[in-house]
Amino acid sequence: MEETRSKLQTQPLGWWVRSHGCNELSLEHDDLEVCLMGWVQYRRDHGGLIFIDLRDRDGLTQVVFTPDVNAQALEEAHALRSEYVLAVKGVVRKRPEDMVNPSLLTGEIEVAVRDFKLLNRSRTPPFLIEDRVEAAENLRLKHRYLDIRRPAVAKNLRLRSQVVHEIRNYLHTAGFIEVETPVLTRSTPEGARDFLVPSRLSHGHFYALPQSPQLFKQLLMCAGLDRYYQVVKCFRDEDLRADRQPEFTQVDMEMSFVEEEGIMSEAENMIAGLFKKVLDVKLETPFLRLNYSQAIADYGLDRPDVRFDLTLRDVTDVVRGSRFNLFARAELVKALRVPGGAELSRKEIDDYTDFVSIYGAKGLAWIKIKDDEWQSPIAKFLSPEEQEGLTDVLGLEAGDIVFFQAASPEVVNNALGYLRLKLGERFGLIPENTFAPIWIMDFPLLEWDADEKRWEARHHPFTSPRDGHMELLEKEPGLALARAYDMVINGQEVGGGSIRIHTRDDQEKMFAALGMDLQESRNKFGFLLQALDYGAPPHGGIAFGLDRLVMLMAGCSSIRDVIAFPKTQKAACLMTDAPAGVSNRQLRELGIRLREAENKPQD
RNA sequence: GGGGCCGUAGUUAAGCUGGUUAUAACGCCGGCCUGUCACGCCGGAGGCCGCGAGUUCGAGUCUCGUCGGCCCCGCCA
């Protein structure tokens, strides 16, 4: 099959040197002898005349084989096919007047081929290397090197490179020192599941891949480096999502002798500068700020999309004494008013009811405000006073629809919070090409783990409580607030950080509050406690999720689109087939025997 | 661990309440063509309908299981 494609022999590059890229030539190069190298994008074989669009990472240039320039080359060029790799020497010439291709940057010229070399052949690719053809994602991932040849994918990687470059540039200028921290480190409790690496030299012992360089960067502050940053891979063995991969990249920073303001202003200047330089988008600084509790109250979520205005309202008091039992008894009742929402069909409302059920909602109450009446399955249960109260609190007008959730705060806020996003889309309330950054602050320090029946650090156990809140840990741990902050853009959490605990005393108190006894905390975090004991400066930092940030800037909806070689939802790499089995010899060296091998019958 | 969507030529899809030989476009192969640009024209090849059971006279179509991909809940900052 391959033989039929071409009898043309491939040749070594020899002394040929590329003179230009495929997006570079224009009328000002007229008559110039050039040498281009690239792939065959399209071939238009007219028999006595052949056009080839030669592609490299930058663009396309039309090269033309004609008998009057080189008849031999024309003869050979009949054998060229898609994705063959060529080196072409020729002369730049102006195209005939009405033959200009305005959709090509190089569309005013063409290169008349004097000589060419076939550098490599190609099998017919499994999918067309074109932006307008969307092949199935598993196919694209299996042949990712072909997928990346598509300009849209390459463009994302180039954007990512620009972003990292600007970040490094900014931080370097601002006096940050880039330091690499270990990838083979020790497993620490809390947080996500670790990826483990067995030790050959110490059987039965394991390294863990870092979930983040958190402890190392704090130790670098103890070391007096003052300002640290790193663009670093982090690893978390948890289930994947469109915005979550098992290995992902953080822009990790830490600063000494600063408090919230110092870190946040540096971080938002960096981000604003980035958007300006890379996208030419101006973000107003300082960014808006919102308390966690206010974010939950207004938006239901701790990463609100503030590009549009719909907000939730607490109407618990209005319906407290209602004949409608569900409302009267619920711990929390909130309403979401959608102006113009009365146009929603019954089918759409049913779909929204299904939608909120995934967040634990048992149903979705609604009222359509018509000119003369309230159209609703629940209106009849509401007294005139309650109706008046709702009209007042919500500012109801004819044409509106109001959705209600009455349940636990968690269910109410999640259900209405995500419903708000859905409705924002449905009613076209979300402006495109807009970036709305916002800081979320004053997070609770701890979070109740219902399964484990204990308090856990919401951020991580090194986060400092607000002044005076350390004392709350014993009596009212749920009320203690953290000196933590998240940066949210368009409803995406792109970064988060905190002021750290920098005294041994406080850090031990914190561990104790998390149910760790002295022995245990010294065992696991002895090195940190010691470092804090030797004059640790006050410090804090922030880490950005680079993949999410680039995804946002690229306008993609999955971080896979901005990662060169991403993994599937089962954390597999379809190209290399990782993860894969290993030989018994490798296992033996590591002192490992698989449990399944003992149970499974030998075949 | 759970819910939803999907799997048919190389690719993207169509295939109705089960019924003759499984369609189309693009791609691929061969031929013709000196101004195309996603060239055009003529001809051709190409299928384990993801895999395995079951129901049925008969399964791409229905049922169950399984594998894989995507989205989500849980999990994860």
XYZ file of C-alpha atoms (C1' of nucleotides) in Angstrom:
680
model
C 0.000 0.000 0.000
C 2.782 2.366 0.950
C 4.711 1.569 -2.226
C 1.883 2.786 -4.417
C 1.992 6.209 -2.812
C 5.395 7.220 -4.093
C 8.435 6.013 -5.899
C 10.136 9.307 -5.197
C 13.196 8.806 -3.004
C 13.701 10.721 0.220
C 16.892 12.702 0.555
C 18.969 14.015 3.428
C 18.856 17.698 4.176
C 22.417 18.054 2.923
C 23.641 21.623 3.113
C 20.254 23.166 2.509
C 19.470 25.935 4.967
C 16.005 27.305 5.520
C 15.849 31.015 4.707
C 12.279 31.904 5.752
C 9.227 30.607 7.581
C 6.002 29.796 5.755
C 4.205 32.899 7.004
C 6.985 35.338 6.272
C 7.163 36.095 2.572
C 5.430 39.021 0.917
C 5.795 41.348 -2.070
C 8.876 42.920 -0.544
C 10.696 39.622 -1.155
C 9.812 39.674 -4.845
C 12.451 37.973 -7.000
C 14.348 36.713 -3.957
C 15.767 33.193 -3.976
C 14.450 31.461 -0.849
C 14.470 28.050 0.815
C 11.378 26.875 2.688
C 10.790 23.719 4.666
C 7.557 22.227 5.857
C 4.688 19.847 5.304
C 2.379 19.400 2.323
C -0.949 20.875 3.418
C -2.893 20.870 0.158
C -1.893 19.616 -3.263
C -3.569 20.906 -6.390
C -2.279 18.848 -9.300
C -3.313 20.284 -12.666
C -1.213 17.892 -14.665
C 1.079 20.396 -16.306
C 1.187 22.567 -13.213
C 1.145 21.731 -9.522
C 0.384 23.951 -6.550
C 1.397 22.896 -3.081
C 0.546 24.767 0.085
C 3.570 24.278 2.281
C 2.830 24.455 6.006
C 5.004 25.038 9.019
C 4.029 26.092 12.564
C 3.614 29.692 11.435
C 1.513 29.448 8.309
C 1.164 28.506 4.653
C 3.019 29.472 1.508
C 1.958 28.438 -1.978
C 4.767 26.851 -3.955
C 4.265 26.181 -7.641
C 5.914 23.570 -9.853
C 6.000 24.732 -13.484
C 7.652 23.247 -16.570
C 9.303 26.531 -17.543
C 11.198 26.717 -14.224
C 11.988 23.043 -13.646
C 10.216 20.374 -15.699
C 11.975 17.534 -13.888
C 10.759 18.764 -10.492
C 7.231 19.050 -11.859
C 7.405 15.445 -13.035
C 8.540 14.232 -9.604
C 6.052 16.374 -7.710
C 3.112 14.292 -8.947
C 4.080 11.796 -6.267
C 3.755 14.262 -3.385
C 0.995 13.631 -0.877
C -0.473 15.156 2.279
C 1.984 15.604 5.148
C 5.056 14.757 3.095
C 7.983 16.790 4.369
C 9.680 19.019 1.817
C 12.564 21.395 1.419
C 11.939 23.779 -1.456
C 14.300 26.194 -3.168
C 12.755 28.728 -5.479
C 12.115 32.300 -6.384
C 9.499 34.511 -4.786
C 7.211 36.038 -7.338
C 4.139 38.198 -7.395
C 1.007 36.294 -8.229
C -1.009 37.345 -11.265
C -3.404 40.148 -10.303
C -6.618 38.123 -9.908
C -4.887 35.116 -8.394
C -4.210 36.725 -5.019
C -5.542 34.787 -2.043
C -6.642 37.360 0.549
C -7.244 34.712 3.234
C -3.528 33.896 3.318
C -0.967 36.218 4.865
C 1.386 35.157 2.080
C -1.433 35.258 -0.474
C 0.101 37.914 -2.706
C 3.137 35.830 -3.616
C 4.132 32.284 -4.501
C 7.430 30.461 -4.686
C 8.338 29.028 -8.094
C 10.216 25.800 -7.429
C 13.709 25.544 -8.890
C 14.677 22.536 -6.826
C 13.198 20.502 -3.996
C 14.004 17.603 -1.718
C 11.580 15.101 -0.288
C 12.778 14.889 3.333
C 10.244 12.344 4.471
C 7.090 10.598 3.367
C 3.970 10.261 5.474
C 1.257 7.695 5.751
C -2.213 9.086 5.223
C -2.943 10.723 8.576
C -5.853 9.280 10.620
C -7.542 12.673 10.511
C -7.126 15.800 8.441
C -4.621 18.277 9.810
C -7.061 21.167 9.689
C -8.788 23.399 12.210
C -12.206 22.981 10.688
C -12.194 19.205 11.103
C -12.988 18.093 14.633
C -11.834 14.508 15.021
C -12.903 12.505 18.063
C -10.846 13.432 21.094
C -9.521 9.927 21.726
C -8.153 9.849 18.197
C -6.589 13.253 18.647
C -4.987 12.163 21.900
C -3.633 8.955 20.426
C -1.913 10.917 17.652
C -1.328 14.062 19.642
C 1.755 14.963 17.577
C -0.555 15.234 14.565
C -3.203 17.099 16.528
C -0.639 19.684 17.560
C 0.147 20.296 13.891
C -3.306 21.851 13.681
C -2.868 25.610 14.020
C -5.568 25.975 16.686
C -3.844 23.539 19.020
C -0.371 24.897 18.353
C -1.731 28.372 18.991
C -2.779 27.360 22.505
C 0.664 26.004 23.284
C 2.230 29.184 21.963
C -0.123 31.255 24.133
C 0.870 29.164 27.113
C 4.527 29.753 26.365
C 3.913 33.505 26.152
C 2.052 33.468 29.456
C 4.857 31.647 31.244
C 7.390 33.962 29.678
C 5.545 37.069 30.883
C 5.120 35.623 34.354
C 8.813 34.835 34.633
C 9.653 38.241 33.303
C 7.390 40.003 35.782
C 8.501 38.022 38.807
C 12.167 38.223 37.933
C 11.910 42.002 37.655
C 10.019 42.119 40.954
C 12.921 40.427 42.721
C 11.600 36.881 42.934
C 14.095 34.023 42.866
C 13.101 30.926 40.902
C 13.938 27.821 42.891
C 13.324 24.187 41.993
C 11.994 21.978 44.756
C 12.071 18.179 44.955
C 9.694 16.030 42.963
C 10.508 13.001 45.073
C 9.388 13.985 48.531
C 7.530 12.507 51.468
C 3.860 11.770 51.747
C 2.013 14.136 54.023
C -1.452 13.564 55.398
C -4.340 15.952 54.593
C -5.349 17.082 51.181
C -5.499 14.892 48.140
C -4.421 11.304 47.563
C -0.692 11.061 46.840
C 1.028 9.474 43.894
C 3.585 7.149 45.449
C 7.009 6.143 44.162
C 8.590 3.044 45.707
C 12.171 3.274 46.934
C 14.622 0.692 45.601
C 17.200 1.551 48.253
C 14.750 1.358 51.132
C 12.261 -1.402 50.509
C 8.872 -0.692 52.003
C 9.435 3.052 51.904
C 7.882 5.410 49.405
C 8.361 8.866 48.070
C 5.297 10.893 47.202
C 5.039 13.267 44.282
C 4.239 16.756 45.610
C 0.622 17.934 45.638
C 2.250 21.357 45.711
C 5.626 22.679 46.919
C 3.864 24.219 49.941
C 6.267 23.194 52.681
C 9.383 23.750 50.607
C 8.418 27.294 49.745
C 7.768 28.090 53.384
C 11.162 26.631 54.230
C 12.705 28.874 51.565
C 11.197 31.819 53.437
C 12.747 30.463 56.639
C 15.943 30.288 54.590
C 15.748 34.015 53.990
C 15.190 33.954 50.219
C 12.467 36.553 50.786
C 10.738 36.173 47.428
C 10.423 32.807 45.696
C 8.575 31.556 42.680
C 8.426 28.461 40.540
C 6.503 27.180 37.537
C 6.049 23.687 38.803
C 4.260 20.404 38.166
C 1.997 19.230 40.951
C 0.398 15.812 41.332
C -2.903 14.778 42.861
C -4.334 11.303 42.517
C -7.990 12.263 42.387
C -10.699 11.848 39.780
C -10.405 13.999 36.691
C -12.630 16.739 35.322
C -12.533 19.088 32.364
C -10.478 21.436 34.547
C -8.548 18.793 36.495
C -5.635 16.590 35.439
C -3.600 14.341 37.737
C -0.507 16.350 36.873
C -0.941 20.056 36.466
C 1.155 23.178 36.635
C 1.169 25.842 39.290
C 2.736 29.243 39.291
C 3.830 29.093 42.902
C 4.990 32.166 44.823
C 5.888 33.064 48.389
C 6.946 36.345 50.005
C 8.403 37.366 53.373
C 7.618 40.413 55.532
C 4.260 41.019 53.893
C 0.607 40.616 54.735
C -2.436 40.137 52.521
C -2.090 43.472 50.746
C 1.499 42.868 49.730
C 0.777 39.519 48.156
C -2.540 40.403 46.572
C -1.293 43.571 44.939
C 1.767 41.789 43.554
C -0.437 38.943 42.296
C -3.021 41.135 40.623
C -0.398 43.351 39.035
C 1.167 40.250 37.588
C -2.171 38.970 36.256
C -3.273 42.348 34.936
C 0.087 42.807 33.218
C -0.230 39.366 31.720
C -3.668 40.038 30.249
C -2.493 43.372 28.898
C 0.651 42.036 27.264
C -0.659 38.744 25.961
C -4.296 39.531 25.137
C -4.244 43.331 25.136
C -7.079 43.220 27.661
C -7.149 45.781 30.440
C -8.159 44.487 33.868
C -9.019 47.229 36.358
C -6.862 47.104 39.457
C -7.276 46.716 42.316
C -9.601 43.786 41.669
C -12.991 43.731 43.377
C -13.101 41.942 46.708
C -15.869 39.928 48.272
C -16.169 38.121 51.593
C -16.685 34.412 51.377
C -19.934 34.712 53.326
C -21.191 37.459 51.013
C -20.216 35.409 47.947
C -22.247 32.493 49.239
C -25.143 34.777 50.145
C -25.295 36.487 46.751
C -24.080 33.811 44.361
C -24.333 30.517 46.258
C -20.762 29.626 45.274
C -17.339 30.583 46.557
C -16.165 31.208 43.018
C -18.837 33.519 41.673
C -19.032 34.484 38.049
C -19.551 38.223 38.425
C -19.831 38.933 34.721
C -23.597 39.151 35.220
C -25.893 40.433 37.928
C -28.452 37.821 38.930
C -28.201 37.312 42.667
C -29.806 35.049 45.223
C -31.957 36.422 48.061
C -32.546 34.921 51.460
C -36.326 34.794 51.982
C -36.341 32.453 54.964
C -37.926 35.091 57.223
C -40.591 36.042 54.694
C -41.988 32.505 54.522
C -41.177 31.410 58.068
C -44.798 31.050 59.142
C -46.107 29.826 55.815
C -48.821 27.222 55.357
C -46.413 25.774 52.826
C -44.630 23.354 55.124
C -41.535 22.930 53.017
C -40.847 26.667 53.218
C -41.916 27.060 56.840
C -39.648 24.338 58.120
C -36.564 24.554 55.908
C -33.318 25.658 57.509
C -32.798 28.078 54.620
C -35.062 29.355 51.848
C -33.538 31.345 49.024
C -34.965 32.787 45.835
C -33.504 33.583 42.444
C -35.425 36.154 40.432
C -34.897 36.118 36.675
C -36.264 39.169 34.874
C -38.116 38.095 31.737
C -37.935 34.477 32.851
C -41.682 33.871 32.582
C -41.084 32.907 28.949
C -39.537 29.608 30.110
C -41.476 26.568 28.958
C -42.676 23.835 31.222
C -40.132 21.538 29.584
C -37.295 23.914 30.333
C -38.357 24.211 33.950
C -38.522 20.419 34.198
C -35.000 20.243 32.812
C -33.806 22.735 35.433
C -35.497 20.636 38.088
C -33.485 17.633 36.905
C -30.403 19.806 36.800
C -30.600 20.946 40.423
C -31.265 17.399 41.588
C -27.623 16.538 40.965
C -26.760 18.908 43.801
C -29.142 17.141 46.129
C -32.201 19.338 45.550
C -35.464 17.442 46.035
C -37.317 19.737 43.676
C -37.425 23.220 42.261
C -40.248 25.556 43.245
C -41.061 28.387 40.851
C -43.459 31.235 40.294
C -44.138 32.997 37.004
C -45.197 36.573 37.581
C -47.968 37.364 35.099
C -49.753 40.684 34.770
C -52.779 39.598 36.715
C -51.718 36.509 38.612
C -48.937 34.313 39.885
C -48.709 31.178 37.811
C -47.199 28.500 39.980
C -47.761 25.125 41.579
C -47.072 26.714 44.975
C -48.724 30.127 44.783
C -51.906 28.858 46.384
C -50.006 27.984 49.545
C -48.713 31.520 49.974
C -50.781 34.010 51.926
C -51.333 37.524 50.560
C -48.895 38.821 53.188
C -46.250 36.342 52.056
C -46.840 37.254 48.439
C -46.470 40.893 49.277
C -43.324 40.169 51.258
C -41.769 38.304 48.360
C -42.734 41.038 45.893
C -41.080 43.533 48.194
C -37.882 41.677 48.964
C -37.327 40.433 45.434
C -38.646 43.476 43.576
C -40.915 41.281 41.455
C -42.319 42.558 38.185
C -44.568 41.107 35.531
C -42.643 38.799 33.208
C -40.299 37.528 35.917
C -39.813 34.004 37.088
C -38.602 33.202 40.591
C -36.959 29.936 41.551
C -36.853 28.738 45.151
C -34.795 26.272 47.080
C -35.716 25.290 50.624
C -33.299 22.866 52.273
C -29.951 22.792 54.030
C -27.719 25.781 53.265
C -25.327 23.567 51.342
C -28.003 22.209 49.009
C -29.766 25.563 48.610
C -26.605 27.461 47.733
C -25.185 24.833 45.417
C -28.449 24.235 43.575
C -29.302 27.899 43.076
C -25.666 28.850 42.532
C -25.256 26.483 39.614
C -28.787 27.188 38.367
C -27.825 30.870 38.246
C -24.983 30.039 35.857
C -27.297 27.959 33.671
C -29.862 30.744 33.524
C -27.178 33.306 32.814
C -26.328 31.312 29.712
C -29.948 30.662 28.765
C -30.825 34.353 28.841
C -27.594 35.524 27.244
C -26.585 37.518 30.297
C -22.931 36.527 30.157
C -20.907 38.928 28.024
C -18.337 37.264 25.801
C -14.696 38.269 25.655
C -15.009 39.810 29.090
C -12.849 38.960 32.066
C -14.206 39.684 35.524
C -11.586 39.037 38.205
C -12.521 39.118 41.864
C -10.842 38.252 45.144
C -12.734 36.060 47.582
C -11.558 36.599 51.167
C -12.279 35.741 54.779
C -12.774 32.042 54.254
C -13.614 29.857 57.210
C -10.399 28.382 58.581
C -11.843 24.933 59.110
C -14.380 22.668 57.537
C -16.366 19.923 59.225
C -15.662 16.518 57.758
C -18.897 14.604 58.269
C -17.375 11.235 57.335
C -14.344 11.500 59.584
C -16.301 13.463 62.173
C -13.609 16.056 62.699
C -12.540 19.524 61.663
C -10.221 19.829 58.701
C -8.241 22.738 57.329
C -10.209 24.251 54.478
C -7.110 25.635 52.789
C -4.244 23.758 54.429
C -3.041 23.441 58.011
C -0.342 26.111 57.616
C -2.829 28.899 57.001
C -2.895 31.588 59.630
C -6.179 32.403 61.368
C -7.235 36.028 61.532
C -6.044 37.998 64.566
C -7.713 36.630 67.634
C -9.328 33.720 65.828
C -6.806 31.161 67.054
C -8.640 31.377 70.377
C -11.912 30.413 68.668
C -10.501 27.059 67.704
C -11.300 25.513 71.064
C -14.847 26.778 71.580
C -16.257 27.681 68.159
C -13.953 26.254 65.502
C -16.527 26.836 62.778
C -16.415 30.603 63.289
C -12.662 31.028 62.916
C -11.691 32.851 59.737
C -8.570 32.286 57.681
C -6.150 34.840 56.292
C -6.722 33.259 52.900
C -7.718 34.624 49.519
C -8.750 33.139 46.198
C -8.522 34.841 42.845
C -11.556 34.031 40.710
C -11.996 35.012 37.069
C -15.303 34.373 35.290
C -16.319 31.810 37.866
C -13.034 29.905 37.605
C -10.780 29.683 40.605
C -7.425 30.569 39.071
C -5.377 31.089 42.210
C -5.417 30.891 45.963
C -3.151 31.494 48.890
C -2.807 32.628 52.436
C -0.703 34.227 55.111
C 1.065 31.353 56.853
C 1.559 30.566 60.478
C 5.157 31.516 61.225
C 5.638 30.597 64.874
C 6.086 27.118 66.206
C 3.664 27.803 68.993
C 0.792 28.718 66.713
C 1.546 25.927 64.275
C 1.382 23.363 67.088
C -1.911 24.845 68.270
C -3.233 24.524 64.750
C -2.196 20.897 64.479
C -3.844 20.239 67.833
C -7.080 21.826 66.635
C -7.024 19.401 63.716
C -6.877 16.506 66.131
C -3.171 15.786 65.776
C -1.362 15.076 69.011
C 2.089 16.483 69.709
C 3.831 13.235 68.915
C 2.118 12.879 65.574
C 2.666 16.455 64.463
C 6.363 16.311 65.378
C 6.637 13.064 63.517
C 5.122 14.325 60.331
C 6.034 17.997 60.355
C 9.028 18.100 62.701
C 11.202 19.693 60.036
C 8.717 22.542 59.585
C 8.262 23.094 63.315
C 12.020 23.233 63.775
C 12.420 25.698 60.948
C 9.749 27.942 62.458
C 11.705 27.756 65.707
C 14.826 29.295 64.165
C 13.574 32.754 63.371
C 11.005 32.228 60.616
C 9.902 35.554 59.128
C 6.230 36.372 58.693
C 5.360 35.176 55.213
C 2.621 34.181 52.844
C 2.011 33.396 49.239
C -0.252 32.311 46.468
C -0.346 29.684 43.744
C -1.999 29.989 40.355
C -3.342 27.124 38.325
C -1.498 27.781 35.081
C -3.593 25.342 33.052
C -6.861 27.004 34.073
C -5.455 30.465 33.564
C -4.314 29.658 30.032
C -7.579 27.846 29.307
C -9.452 30.979 30.294
C -7.219 33.222 28.202
C -7.459 30.869 25.216
C -11.243 30.699 25.518
C -11.214 26.912 25.882
C -13.503 24.839 28.074
C -11.051 22.096 29.012
C -7.487 22.329 30.262
C -6.679 19.408 27.949
C -6.742 21.969 25.150
C -3.815 23.860 26.659
C -1.709 20.858 27.721
C 0.608 19.291 25.164
C 0.044 15.689 26.209
C -3.019 15.432 28.445
C -4.538 12.351 30.008
C -8.042 10.933 29.630
C -10.666 10.857 32.350
C -9.262 7.499 33.482
C -5.861 9.209 33.805
C -4.467 7.249 30.878
C -2.221 8.557 28.136
C -3.606 7.176 24.877
C -0.350 7.896 23.071
C 2.147 6.114 25.346
C -0.417 3.773 26.899
C 0.587 4.847 30.379
C -0.026 3.576 32.958
C 1.271 0.148 31.976
C 2.427 -3.015 33.673
C 6.069 -3.520 34.584
C 8.251 -6.584 34.589
C 8.545 -8.861 37.583
C 12.204 -8.015 37.673
C 11.430 -4.339 38.164
C 8.979 -5.178 40.916
C 11.447 -7.485 42.622
C 14.085 -4.756 42.689
C 11.601 -2.538 44.453
C 10.580 -5.234 46.892
C 7.017 -5.175 45.649
C 4.611 -8.026 44.991
C 1.164 -7.334 43.586
C -1.761 -8.421 45.736
C -3.902 -9.388 42.749
C -1.251 -11.861 41.610
C -1.830 -13.902 44.752
C -5.568 -14.156 44.303
C -5.830 -14.583 40.572
C -5.505 -18.086 39.188
C -2.380 -18.465 37.081
C -3.105 -18.767 33.398
C -18.362 4.633 44.352
C -22.707 6.940 41.505
C -25.696 9.551 37.332
C -25.969 11.058 32.104
C -24.402 11.117 26.802
C -21.647 8.543 23.028
C -19.199 4.169 20.101
C -21.524 2.419 12.182
C -15.747 2.665 6.031
C -9.434 6.218 7.316
C -12.638 10.644 9.237
C -17.425 13.080 10.265
C -22.147 11.588 10.336
C -27.349 9.179 8.503
C -29.600 4.568 9.228
C -37.529 5.589 11.571
C -41.918 1.293 15.300
C -36.272 -5.107 14.216
C -37.041 -6.954 7.671
C -33.669 -7.557 0.878
C -27.102 -6.058 -1.118
C -25.614 -0.883 5.553
C -25.974 5.138 3.021
C -23.585 10.132 2.232
C -19.737 13.662 2.376
C -14.655 14.277 2.979
C -10.226 11.423 2.738
C -7.620 7.315 0.019
C -6.196 4.710 -4.879
C -6.119 5.050 -10.543
C -6.858 8.206 -14.918
C -7.389 13.246 -17.275
C -6.264 18.377 -16.614
C -1.054 24.955 -17.271
C -3.538 29.309 -12.644
C -5.461 26.528 -8.633
C -5.979 27.763 -3.466
C -10.696 22.960 0.873
C -8.983 23.062 -7.561
C -12.105 20.398 -11.097
C -13.879 16.041 -14.061
C -14.207 10.445 -14.726
C -13.588 5.731 -12.415
C -12.431 2.498 -8.126
C -11.378 0.297 -3.469
C -12.749 0.448 1.432
C -17.247 -2.375 7.039
C -15.976 -7.733 13.238
C -21.997 -1.596 12.940
C -16.458 -1.356 20.019
C -16.570 -6.495 22.267
C -19.575 -10.707 24.529
C -24.011 -12.950 25.730
C -29.429 -12.983 25.300
C -34.556 -12.207 23.006
C -36.301 -13.288 17.908
C -37.657 -16.892 11.989
C -34.470 -12.490 11.590
C -30.454 -7.574 15.519
C -26.482 -1.821 13.357
C -31.596 -1.305 15.541
C -34.388 -4.418 21.537
C -32.281 -6.417 26.643
C -28.136 -7.504 29.870
C -22.999 -7.407 30.623
C -18.238 -5.548 29.344
C -14.388 -2.208 27.274
C -13.288 2.720 25.749
C -14.248 8.278 25.266
C -16.756 12.741 27.108
C -19.776 15.647 30.932
C -21.220 15.746 35.995
C -21.922 14.243 41.594
C -18.812 12.346 45.337
C -13.532 13.191 45.714
C -10.009 17.264 44.749
C -8.069 23.758 45.939
